[in-house]
């Protein structure tokens, strides 16, 4: 027999160990100066403010959920950079297609905090945004938003708009068939889409190592021939530069980009979940040392741009914002079955008309 | 006006609509250069360009997901699923996404999508090409399911579907594509959605059918006429939601009714028609409501389908049985 093909060698070549793209390390030092973005002091402060807002927002809504004031919610602590700095890198008019965990970037994108509160509680107000807000509601089906983003991107391209669709998915979601289909469709049409895989370590209880044998999630872009990058998702500057560059690349007609942001979900999957069943305390602590807030704080403090007092003011403002939003959410008109029936079709069929009349009468009693 | 078969009528509908509204996009596997495996999109890419009429990668979920995204940014997609049996690959896009978009966003985002797809048996396709899955799609509120039975209706219903801001699943029976020719106007015209059609008037029994079974029902009515039974044939045209008003009028007049569907007996459209009529017209009925359907097996392999499929003789026997016993 002739020589056998060395698959092991091929696998090593195609599935290599790579380090994430990083600009600022865990100590807050700039380690990749060539890519350091040219940001003003105000912008640097804004980036920190938005992340502090995200952390405090998560704290407040989590407390409210535990108190039973809000429905079950997916916490976001640990993902402030990957969610909020990627959104920060977008332009007005860009579209967002979030998963269920990506409520904070939606708020930064224009969705009202009141509507976010109503989303957790299951009110249609939390799903229906002003037309000027370019965002889909949070997606619950894993991966559905990925193929929809390909459609939004294609539409933007056909319109000649210099905008992108940015969509988020978790590491678990990258195992879904729709993830591949979305990447593949966007690739074929050179659609301006930024796919953000937030690798936060676990799909509920299933670790990243059980999702796929590929060394990174971003390398799945190779399979469909699209640009991709493995990024330190707790490095705000790396996230910013990666998203900004992907945006520029996509709107210039070169096609979609898949970004993997390596991050960590400090909390549970949702507040009904107990992560002590599937991960060790030590693992969480290791990730704590990489926290985006810690490293950005160090960086800014050294420049004299950040103080504890400033941080406390942002936290206080955020608490006030959530409280006001909660109050406002209670004043939104109550949902009715007749209202539900009215929104099923634009032109109401006879069968629904009959049911509408029935519920209208029932609700009037 | 030209004489057209159903597939030509569909092409004509797509053609005039592409001309009429620049936001309409026609796409799917093989719909571009090849003009569709049944030639339903023949010549459209050449005429309207690759921007408006294009091929997609071979992935049903991708096709429908793409449609949802395009719909959200102002387009009016007319995607094709090459055979409706393959729609199970895209059920999430259909049921969890398209069907509920208007509901979940209070109308802020809608899905003005018309999904076209061939379905139905009798032409000897490989497995999972002919299956009649209209029943389980019809069970999802938020989607209209439209099934034309002749070329004229096909064009008018397709135009009405494309113009609708609600999502429509438009099912084209394979056997009807080239079964008959009739006068079909060249221009835009609509056959209204949500309206059933009395194809043939009668006073003894109503035969309710849709798609290819309308032809079988008409053939059965002709045979029944010869033996002195006057059957009224109702073509549902839109199978979800149902035009209860027309059904009620017909059955309260005749007092008897059978529903014919090619799909398997369990659940499905016929069951729904029967339960609506039973609930509303019990005192008007002179006989139990009944149905003629395919049997509850998986859709058969090609050499077994001629016996499996319901036909005019099955309908005649069922009607005779009802007329003799009630």
XYZ file of C-alpha atoms in Angstrom:
691
model
C 0.000 0.000 0.000
C 1.125 3.506 -0.771
C 1.806 6.038 1.966
C -1.170 6.975 4.161
C -2.356 10.547 4.420
C -1.270 12.132 7.697
C -4.615 13.442 8.934
C -3.149 14.333 12.299
C -0.768 16.745 10.611
C -3.560 18.243 8.501
C -5.714 18.661 11.580
C -2.918 20.469 13.410
C -2.514 22.821 10.480
C -6.207 23.581 10.162
C -7.093 23.612 13.849
C -4.210 25.597 15.337
C -3.766 27.011 18.834
C -4.151 30.764 18.594
C -4.031 33.525 21.151
C -6.818 36.061 21.291
C -6.276 39.510 19.845
C -5.473 41.796 22.737
C -4.550 45.463 23.168
C -4.741 45.910 26.937
C -3.752 43.184 29.367
C -5.153 42.288 32.756
C -3.000 44.860 34.523
C -4.377 47.652 32.375
C -1.165 47.926 30.374
C -1.233 48.470 26.610
C 0.541 45.478 25.136
C -0.303 45.957 21.461
C 0.314 49.616 20.851
C 0.015 49.397 17.061
C -3.722 48.761 17.420
C -4.428 51.130 20.289
C -7.422 53.178 19.101
C -7.123 56.892 18.842
C -9.771 57.809 21.416
C -10.226 61.124 23.178
C -10.259 61.313 26.979
C -14.029 61.815 26.808
C -14.424 58.664 24.743
C -12.262 56.671 27.131
C -14.385 57.850 30.031
C -17.587 57.068 28.087
C -16.401 53.513 27.531
C -15.843 53.017 31.232
C -19.133 54.691 32.066
C -21.072 52.411 29.755
C -19.458 49.319 31.296
C -20.093 50.512 34.844
C -23.661 51.223 33.784
C -23.908 47.658 32.409
C -22.619 46.091 35.609
C -24.889 48.147 37.824
C -27.875 47.650 35.534
C -27.349 43.904 35.789
C -27.090 44.142 39.589
C -30.328 46.098 39.869
C -32.454 43.967 37.547
C -31.060 40.781 39.132
C -32.113 41.976 42.585
C -35.549 42.883 41.252
C -35.867 39.482 39.638
C -34.892 37.702 42.866
C -37.477 39.791 44.677
C -40.078 38.581 42.206
C -40.652 42.071 40.822
C -39.227 41.053 37.436
C -39.504 37.762 35.583
C -36.577 35.421 35.079
C -33.618 37.065 33.399
C -30.232 36.168 31.955
C -27.448 37.998 33.824
C -24.701 39.784 31.934
C -21.937 40.347 34.496
C -18.613 39.667 32.806
C -19.827 40.517 29.319
C -19.834 44.309 29.584
C -17.050 44.783 27.071
C -18.252 42.211 24.567
C -21.809 43.561 24.640
C -21.514 47.257 25.315
C -18.217 48.160 23.699
C -19.169 46.324 20.502
C -22.386 48.366 20.458
C -20.344 51.493 21.237
C -18.355 50.862 18.056
C -21.493 50.951 15.884
C -22.978 53.935 14.086
C -26.506 55.303 14.188
C -28.566 53.398 11.620
C -26.792 50.077 12.167
C -29.062 47.161 13.078
C -28.886 44.995 16.170
C -30.165 41.400 16.277
C -29.716 40.341 19.895
C -30.094 37.054 21.706
C -32.003 36.885 24.994
C -28.877 37.884 26.977
C -28.193 41.023 24.964
C -30.675 43.414 26.524
C -28.083 45.955 27.807
C -26.667 46.715 24.326
C -30.229 47.124 23.076
C -30.797 49.855 25.645
C -27.656 51.606 24.476
C -28.960 51.219 20.928
C -32.178 53.082 21.686
C -34.589 50.634 23.313
C -36.094 52.288 26.399
C -35.131 50.867 29.797
C -38.851 50.676 30.527
C -39.239 48.395 27.519
C -36.373 46.198 28.709
C -38.155 45.853 32.063
C -41.365 44.990 30.236
C -39.503 42.404 28.190
C -38.397 40.531 31.339
C -41.966 40.672 32.555
C -43.519 39.527 29.293
C -45.365 42.586 28.114
C -45.648 43.354 24.402
C -44.289 46.854 25.149
C -40.951 45.120 25.678
C -40.994 43.823 22.106
C -42.315 46.742 20.067
C -39.859 49.562 19.578
C -40.107 52.863 17.846
C -39.365 52.526 14.122
C -36.265 54.684 14.558
C -34.736 52.022 16.834
C -32.959 49.596 14.568
C -33.253 46.505 16.722
C -35.061 43.213 16.678
C -36.522 42.064 19.998
C -34.339 39.594 21.956
C -34.334 36.192 20.301
C -35.100 33.131 22.385
C -34.591 30.441 19.744
C -30.881 29.723 19.582
C -29.466 30.819 16.249
C -32.600 32.187 14.566
C -31.264 35.745 14.704
C -28.131 34.686 12.868
C -29.939 33.842 9.618
C -32.192 36.864 10.013
C -29.114 39.067 10.304
C -27.990 37.761 6.923
C -31.325 39.012 5.522
C -31.055 42.412 7.191
C -27.503 42.727 5.928
C -28.518 41.815 2.381
C -31.346 44.363 2.529
C -28.954 47.105 3.677
C -26.606 46.209 0.856
C -29.384 46.229 -1.772
C -30.472 49.650 -0.510
C -26.910 50.914 -0.870
C -26.901 51.866 2.823
C -23.528 52.142 4.511
C -24.722 50.259 7.548
C -24.240 46.860 9.138
C -26.340 44.323 10.994
C -24.639 43.149 14.179
C -25.902 39.990 15.798
C -24.903 38.258 19.022
C -24.840 34.582 19.881
C -23.313 32.557 22.723
C -20.784 29.736 22.462
C -23.582 27.165 22.756
C -25.423 28.807 19.883
C -22.514 28.304 17.534
C -23.395 24.599 17.518
C -26.769 25.324 15.903
C -27.326 24.692 12.201
C -28.736 28.189 11.750
C -25.392 29.615 12.872
C -23.691 27.985 9.909
C -26.509 28.868 7.501
C -26.457 32.524 8.539
C -22.690 32.810 8.120
C -22.833 30.987 4.817
C -25.693 33.073 3.377
C -24.101 36.356 4.442
C -20.828 35.194 2.918
C -22.375 34.280 -0.432
C -24.054 37.690 -0.763
C -21.198 39.737 0.768
C -23.788 41.010 3.207
C -22.542 43.584 5.718
C -23.048 41.558 8.884
C -20.946 41.341 12.041
C -21.515 38.045 13.790
C -20.450 38.260 17.411
C -19.963 34.940 19.174
C -19.714 35.738 22.858
C -17.811 32.776 24.181
C -18.803 33.021 27.816
C -17.708 29.510 28.715
C -20.993 27.691 29.149
C -24.230 26.952 27.323
C -26.300 26.680 30.515
C -24.257 23.861 32.108
C -22.451 22.546 29.039
C -18.860 23.816 28.820
C -17.373 25.223 25.654
C -15.296 22.029 25.294
C -18.502 20.041 24.729
C -19.780 22.347 21.988
C -17.120 21.689 19.388
C -13.692 20.269 18.756
C -12.545 23.383 16.948
C -9.879 25.334 18.837
C -11.751 28.596 18.451
C -15.316 29.455 17.496
C -14.107 32.198 15.185
C -12.309 29.682 12.976
C -15.742 28.451 11.919
C -15.562 31.427 9.589
C -12.934 29.505 7.602
C -15.498 26.869 6.667
C -17.642 29.462 4.913
C -14.804 31.643 3.682
C -15.549 34.746 5.707
C -13.247 37.016 7.708
C -12.945 36.130 11.372
C -11.019 37.030 14.504
C -10.492 35.539 17.963
C -10.584 38.413 20.435
C -9.999 38.901 24.159
C -13.601 39.821 24.958
C -12.677 41.324 28.314
C -10.340 43.816 26.720
C -12.505 46.839 25.837
C -9.947 48.206 23.387
C -9.618 44.903 21.542
C -13.416 44.599 21.307
C -13.689 48.191 20.102
C -11.010 47.891 17.434
C -12.257 44.489 16.250
C -15.833 45.737 15.866
C -14.834 49.059 14.316
C -12.558 47.294 11.813
C -15.218 44.669 11.027
C -17.731 47.442 10.444
C -15.466 49.267 8.045
C -14.676 46.037 6.198
C -18.354 45.058 5.922
C -19.742 48.423 4.773
C -17.049 48.667 2.133
C -18.676 45.676 0.444
C -16.146 43.013 1.369
C -18.590 40.826 3.243
C -19.378 39.654 6.756
C -17.041 39.150 9.710
C -17.254 36.625 12.513
C -15.817 37.866 15.794
C -15.345 35.602 18.786
C -15.142 37.486 22.063
C -13.592 35.326 24.755
C -15.333 36.351 27.945
C -16.969 34.812 31.000
C -20.413 34.724 32.483
C -19.747 35.343 36.187
C -23.336 34.641 37.129
C -25.743 31.839 36.275
C -27.300 31.240 32.849
C -30.549 32.647 34.176
C -31.587 33.327 37.719
C -33.278 29.924 37.892
C -29.966 28.191 37.358
C -27.361 27.137 39.957
C -23.876 27.185 38.380
C -22.336 25.487 41.453
C -23.607 22.231 39.935
C -21.341 22.476 36.926
C -18.365 24.749 37.601
C -15.783 25.288 40.321
C -15.408 28.427 42.384
C -11.718 28.609 41.376
C -12.613 28.927 37.706
C -14.825 31.922 38.404
C -12.120 33.537 40.517
C -9.542 33.068 37.753
C -11.772 34.956 35.378
C -12.383 37.682 37.966
C -8.742 38.668 37.582
C -9.391 39.331 33.885
C -12.432 41.521 34.504
C -12.830 44.339 31.998
C -13.895 46.813 34.649
C -10.784 46.175 36.723
C -8.354 46.602 33.855
C -10.106 49.665 32.410
C -10.238 51.235 35.869
C -6.485 50.713 36.299
C -5.813 52.174 32.859
C -7.962 55.253 33.437
C -6.814 55.884 37.004
C -3.224 55.989 35.820
C -4.234 58.670 33.357
C -6.113 60.538 36.065
C -9.399 60.084 34.209
C -11.341 58.002 36.742
C -12.189 58.162 40.416
C -14.291 56.099 42.769
C -16.564 59.132 43.217
C -17.228 59.234 39.485
C -18.011 55.530 39.492
C -20.411 55.950 42.415
C -22.252 58.711 40.568
C -22.738 56.443 37.514
C -23.997 53.636 39.739
C -26.416 55.918 41.501
C -27.722 57.284 38.209
C -28.202 53.728 36.947
C -30.154 52.758 40.052
C -32.351 55.780 39.528
C -32.821 54.895 35.835
C -33.943 51.351 36.672
C -36.312 52.590 39.376
C -37.886 55.136 37.035
C -38.162 52.519 34.296
C -39.845 50.118 36.692
C -42.386 52.768 37.650
C -42.977 53.612 33.983
C -43.392 49.947 33.091
C -46.286 49.696 35.542
C -48.099 52.516 33.791
C -48.098 50.825 30.407
C -51.540 49.798 29.211
C -52.564 46.316 30.352
C -52.513 43.566 27.724
C -55.779 42.019 26.595
C -56.668 38.929 24.600
C -58.649 41.128 22.222
C -55.468 43.154 21.733
C -53.553 39.961 21.040
C -56.149 38.902 18.475
C -55.961 42.311 16.813
C -52.230 41.977 16.274
C -52.277 38.522 14.664
C -52.989 39.724 11.121
C -53.126 43.077 9.371
C -56.429 42.052 7.786
C -58.476 40.254 10.419
C -60.016 36.983 9.197
C -63.577 36.037 10.059
C -62.529 33.351 12.551
C -60.471 35.868 14.513
C -63.173 38.556 14.260
C -65.554 36.211 16.067
C -63.009 35.486 18.793
C -62.195 39.198 19.061
C -65.867 40.005 19.730
C -66.055 37.238 22.342
C -63.004 38.454 24.276
C -63.981 42.093 23.933
C -67.276 41.252 25.640
C -65.552 39.062 28.249
C -63.048 41.797 29.050
C -65.855 44.336 29.358
C -67.642 42.326 32.056
C -55.318 37.582 -22.626
C -53.360 34.379 -23.002
C -54.128 30.757 -22.364
C -51.905 29.533 -19.534
C -51.404 26.478 -17.394
C -50.890 26.917 -13.669
C -47.128 27.155 -13.702
C -47.290 29.743 -16.491
C -49.903 31.673 -14.529
C -47.549 31.707 -11.536
C -44.668 32.939 -13.659
C -46.918 35.652 -15.018
C -47.933 36.703 -11.493
C -44.304 36.962 -10.395
C -43.405 38.831 -13.559
C -46.081 41.509 -13.267
C -45.427 41.941 -9.551
C -41.665 42.299 -10.015
C -42.509 45.000 -12.537
C -45.003 46.642 -10.198
C -43.009 46.893 -6.963
C -39.226 47.181 -6.812
C -39.195 45.924 -3.213
C -40.263 42.444 -4.346
C -37.446 39.884 -4.418
C -37.779 36.348 -5.795
C -35.224 33.805 -4.610
C -34.576 30.192 -3.696
C -32.643 27.180 -4.871
C -32.379 27.105 -8.676
C -34.862 29.937 -9.230
C -32.325 32.155 -11.014
C -30.598 30.950 -14.133
C -32.425 27.643 -14.150
C -35.835 29.278 -13.754
C -36.885 26.847 -11.026
C -37.055 23.092 -11.246
C -40.654 23.434 -12.495
C -39.844 26.577 -14.545
C -42.059 28.732 -12.329
C -39.442 31.506 -12.391
C -38.406 30.921 -15.987
C -36.970 34.031 -17.640
C -37.508 36.241 -14.598
C -33.831 36.688 -13.760
C -33.043 37.543 -17.352
C -35.806 40.133 -17.399
C -35.574 41.621 -13.892
C -31.910 41.100 -13.114
C -29.854 39.186 -10.591
C -30.541 41.744 -7.903
C -34.267 40.953 -7.888
C -34.305 37.263 -8.835
C -31.512 35.144 -7.427
C -30.308 31.731 -6.368
C -29.613 30.860 -2.758
C -27.397 28.313 -1.055
C -29.164 25.010 -0.540
C -30.607 25.532 2.926
C -34.290 25.956 3.707
C -33.839 27.528 7.137
C -31.406 29.990 5.600
C -33.873 30.905 2.842
C -36.693 31.682 5.254
C -34.425 33.378 7.812
C -33.063 35.567 5.031
C -36.657 36.453 4.096
C -37.439 37.569 7.654
C -34.416 39.869 7.747
C -35.215 41.313 4.324
C -38.844 41.837 5.327
C -37.750 43.768 8.412
C -35.848 46.322 6.339
C -38.631 47.005 3.864
C -38.407 44.288 1.252
C -41.226 42.012 0.117
C -39.602 38.596 -0.278
C -41.125 35.796 -2.339
C -38.907 32.825 -1.407
C -39.322 29.385 -2.910
C -38.909 26.126 -1.005
C -38.212 23.675 -3.773
C -40.515 20.969 -2.399
C -42.760 21.557 0.578
C -41.663 18.303 2.184
C -38.362 20.045 2.865
C -40.020 22.770 4.910
C -39.402 20.823 8.103
C -35.812 22.089 7.802
C -37.211 25.580 8.231
C -40.036 25.080 10.712
C -38.540 27.460 13.262
C -38.365 30.266 10.726
C -41.973 29.630 9.764
C -43.727 28.958 13.032
C -41.640 30.654 15.734
C -40.521 33.594 13.670
C -42.738 34.553 10.696
C -46.048 33.501 12.184
C -45.563 35.474 15.382
C -43.581 38.527 14.278
C -46.589 40.853 14.037
C -47.968 39.529 17.333
C -44.776 39.776 19.341
C -43.836 43.242 18.108
C -47.362 44.639 18.079
C -47.033 45.214 14.358
C -43.751 47.152 14.605
C -41.989 44.457 12.612
C -43.933 42.385 10.108
C -43.189 39.622 7.658
C -44.645 40.579 4.256
C -43.389 37.274 2.898
C -44.989 34.899 0.402
C -43.414 31.489 0.637
C -44.102 29.564 -2.570
C -43.708 25.832 -2.676
C -44.841 22.850 -4.731
C -46.496 19.981 -2.850
C -48.854 17.087 -3.355
C -48.786 13.610 -4.807
C -49.550 11.783 -7.996
C -46.498 12.631 -10.067
C -44.107 9.970 -8.813
C -41.570 12.081 -6.976
C -38.960 10.564 -4.624
C -39.904 10.404 -0.961
C -40.497 13.594 1.060
C -41.170 15.590 -2.129
C -44.935 15.111 -2.254
C -45.984 15.206 1.378
C -48.956 17.368 2.243
C -47.811 19.360 5.268
C -50.365 22.137 4.834
C -52.340 20.920 7.850
C -49.657 21.506 10.385
C -48.714 24.877 8.968
C -52.418 25.800 8.960
C -52.448 25.124 12.690
C -50.180 28.117 13.353
C -52.101 31.371 13.815
C -50.424 34.237 12.021
C -49.828 32.538 8.685
C -52.246 32.344 5.795
C -52.094 29.110 3.845
C -53.301 29.485 0.263
C -53.810 26.594 -2.160
C -55.014 27.418 -5.681
C -56.821 24.801 -7.754
C -56.613 26.319 -11.252
C -54.431 28.706 -13.312
C -56.702 31.769 -13.032
C -56.944 31.508 -9.250
C -53.227 30.774 -8.989
C -52.237 34.100 -10.540
C -54.860 36.167 -8.722
C -54.247 34.537 -5.361
C -50.476 34.834 -5.707
C -50.755 38.552 -6.459
C -53.043 39.038 -3.445
C -50.574 37.058 -1.316
C -47.565 39.107 -2.409
C -49.465 42.313 -1.698
C -50.500 41.122 1.756
C -48.435 42.390 4.670
C -49.139 39.151 6.493
C -47.000 36.103 5.778
C -48.504 33.637 3.309
C -47.587 30.054 2.569
C -48.622 29.586 -1.053
C -48.811 25.920 -2.011
C -48.803 24.811 -5.620
C -49.980 21.273 -6.256
C -47.481 19.436 -8.443
C -50.163 17.628 -10.364
C -51.914 20.876 -11.260
C -48.873 22.650 -12.705
C -49.589 21.444 -16.224
C -52.977 19.750 -15.808
C -55.096 22.319 -17.647
C -54.935 25.581 -19.547
C -57.347 28.454 -19.251
C -57.669 32.127 -20.021
C -55.477 34.066 -17.633
C -55.251 37.855 -17.945
C -51.825 39.309 -18.692
C -52.216 42.144 -16.208
C -52.396 42.404 -12.446
C -55.641 41.184 -10.866
C -56.424 39.785 -7.454
C -58.429 36.797 -6.303
C -59.213 37.694 -2.688
C -57.579 35.843 0.195
C -59.744 34.309 2.934
C -62.566 33.647 0.447
C -63.757 30.223 -0.577
C -65.301 29.712 -3.991
C -68.461 27.868 -4.924
C -67.146 26.061 -8.004
C -70.381 24.239 -8.761
C -73.780 24.831 -7.253
C -75.895 21.975 -5.937
C -78.552 21.270 -3.296
C -78.094 17.739 -1.912
C -74.599 17.762 -0.453
C -71.592 20.075 -0.173
C -68.224 18.683 -1.183
C -65.493 20.843 0.333
C -62.022 20.474 -1.184
C -58.831 22.336 -2.031
C -55.902 22.003 -4.406
C -55.903 18.928 -6.643
C -58.891 17.467 -4.803
C -61.125 20.194 -6.285
C -60.782 18.490 -9.687
C -61.644 15.137 -8.118
C -64.642 16.732 -6.414
C -65.863 18.245 -9.686
C -65.443 14.914 -11.464
C -67.340 13.218 -8.642
C -70.115 15.822 -8.862
C -70.481 15.102 -12.594
C -70.819 11.363 -11.928
C -73.240 12.041 -9.075
C -75.345 14.278 -11.324
C -75.850 11.292 -13.626
C -77.254 9.249 -10.763
C -79.496 12.041 -9.580
C -77.470 13.583 -6.739
C -76.891 17.351 -6.893
C -73.559 18.125 -5.256
C -72.226 21.594 -4.495
C -68.432 21.883 -4.747
C -66.677 24.400 -2.511
C -63.025 25.252 -3.193
C -61.483 26.581 0.027
C -58.666 28.464 -1.775
C -57.414 29.809 1.577
C -57.230 26.847 3.954
C -56.119 28.884 6.942
C -57.855 30.866 8.207
C -61.096 29.386 6.900
C -63.937 31.225 5.162
C -66.540 29.936 7.579
C -69.249 32.186 6.148
C -69.203 30.572 2.698
C -68.976 27.103 4.219
C -71.893 27.787 6.515
C -74.050 29.121 3.679
C -73.365 26.105 1.524
C -73.867 23.447 4.176
C -76.932 25.049 5.734
C -78.446 24.939 2.221
C -77.513 21.333 1.389
C -77.697 19.865 4.918
C -74.910 17.416 4.152
C -71.196 17.777 3.761
C -68.057 15.834 3.092
C -64.577 17.303 3.163
C -61.908 15.999 0.823
C -58.209 16.266 1.429
C -55.268 14.449 -0.048
C -53.382 14.593 3.247
C -53.576 11.860 5.860
C -56.799 11.558 7.838
C -55.582 12.445 11.313
C -55.967 16.089 12.350
C -55.508 18.415 9.392
C -57.721 20.745 7.409
C -60.694 18.399 6.923
C -60.978 17.800 10.664
C -60.967 21.508 11.302
C -63.629 22.227 8.672
C -65.802 19.476 10.126
C -65.502 20.676 13.701
C -66.315 24.278 12.777
C -69.388 23.138 10.841
C -70.514 20.652 13.489
C -70.358 23.317 16.162
C -72.221 25.893 14.124
C -74.729 23.901 12.072
C -75.685 20.855 14.115
C -79.408 21.492 13.818
C -79.208 22.086 10.069
C -77.456 18.816 9.362
C -79.299 15.889 7.839
C -76.327 13.544 7.949
C -73.106 13.222 9.884
C -70.234 15.271 8.512
C -67.723 13.039 6.867
C -64.467 13.097 4.915
C -62.430 11.457 2.217
C -58.702 11.540 2.896
C -55.439 9.727 2.461
C -54.819 6.947 5.005
C -52.777 7.458 8.168
C -49.503 6.173 6.819
C -46.331 7.945 5.872
C -46.717 9.268 2.317
C -46.047 6.239 0.069
C -43.216 5.553 -2.366
C -44.061 6.421 -5.996
C -45.296 3.009 -7.103
C -47.784 2.920 -4.240
C -49.314 6.337 -4.552
C -52.085 5.817 -7.121
C -53.988 3.524 -4.745
C -53.148 5.699 -1.759
C -54.432 8.995 -3.152
C -58.138 9.774 -2.779
C -60.009 10.140 -6.093
C -63.394 10.965 -7.615
C -64.646 7.398 -7.145
C -63.838 7.471 -3.430
C -65.815 10.710 -3.201
C -68.763 9.256 -5.161
C -68.861 6.171 -2.918
C -68.770 8.296 0.229
C -71.566 10.546 -1.055
C -73.682 7.570 -2.112
C -73.233 6.043 1.305
C -74.391 9.244 2.967
C -77.338 9.705 0.617
C -78.464 6.084 1.087
C -78.250 6.100 4.857
C -79.546 9.579 5.724
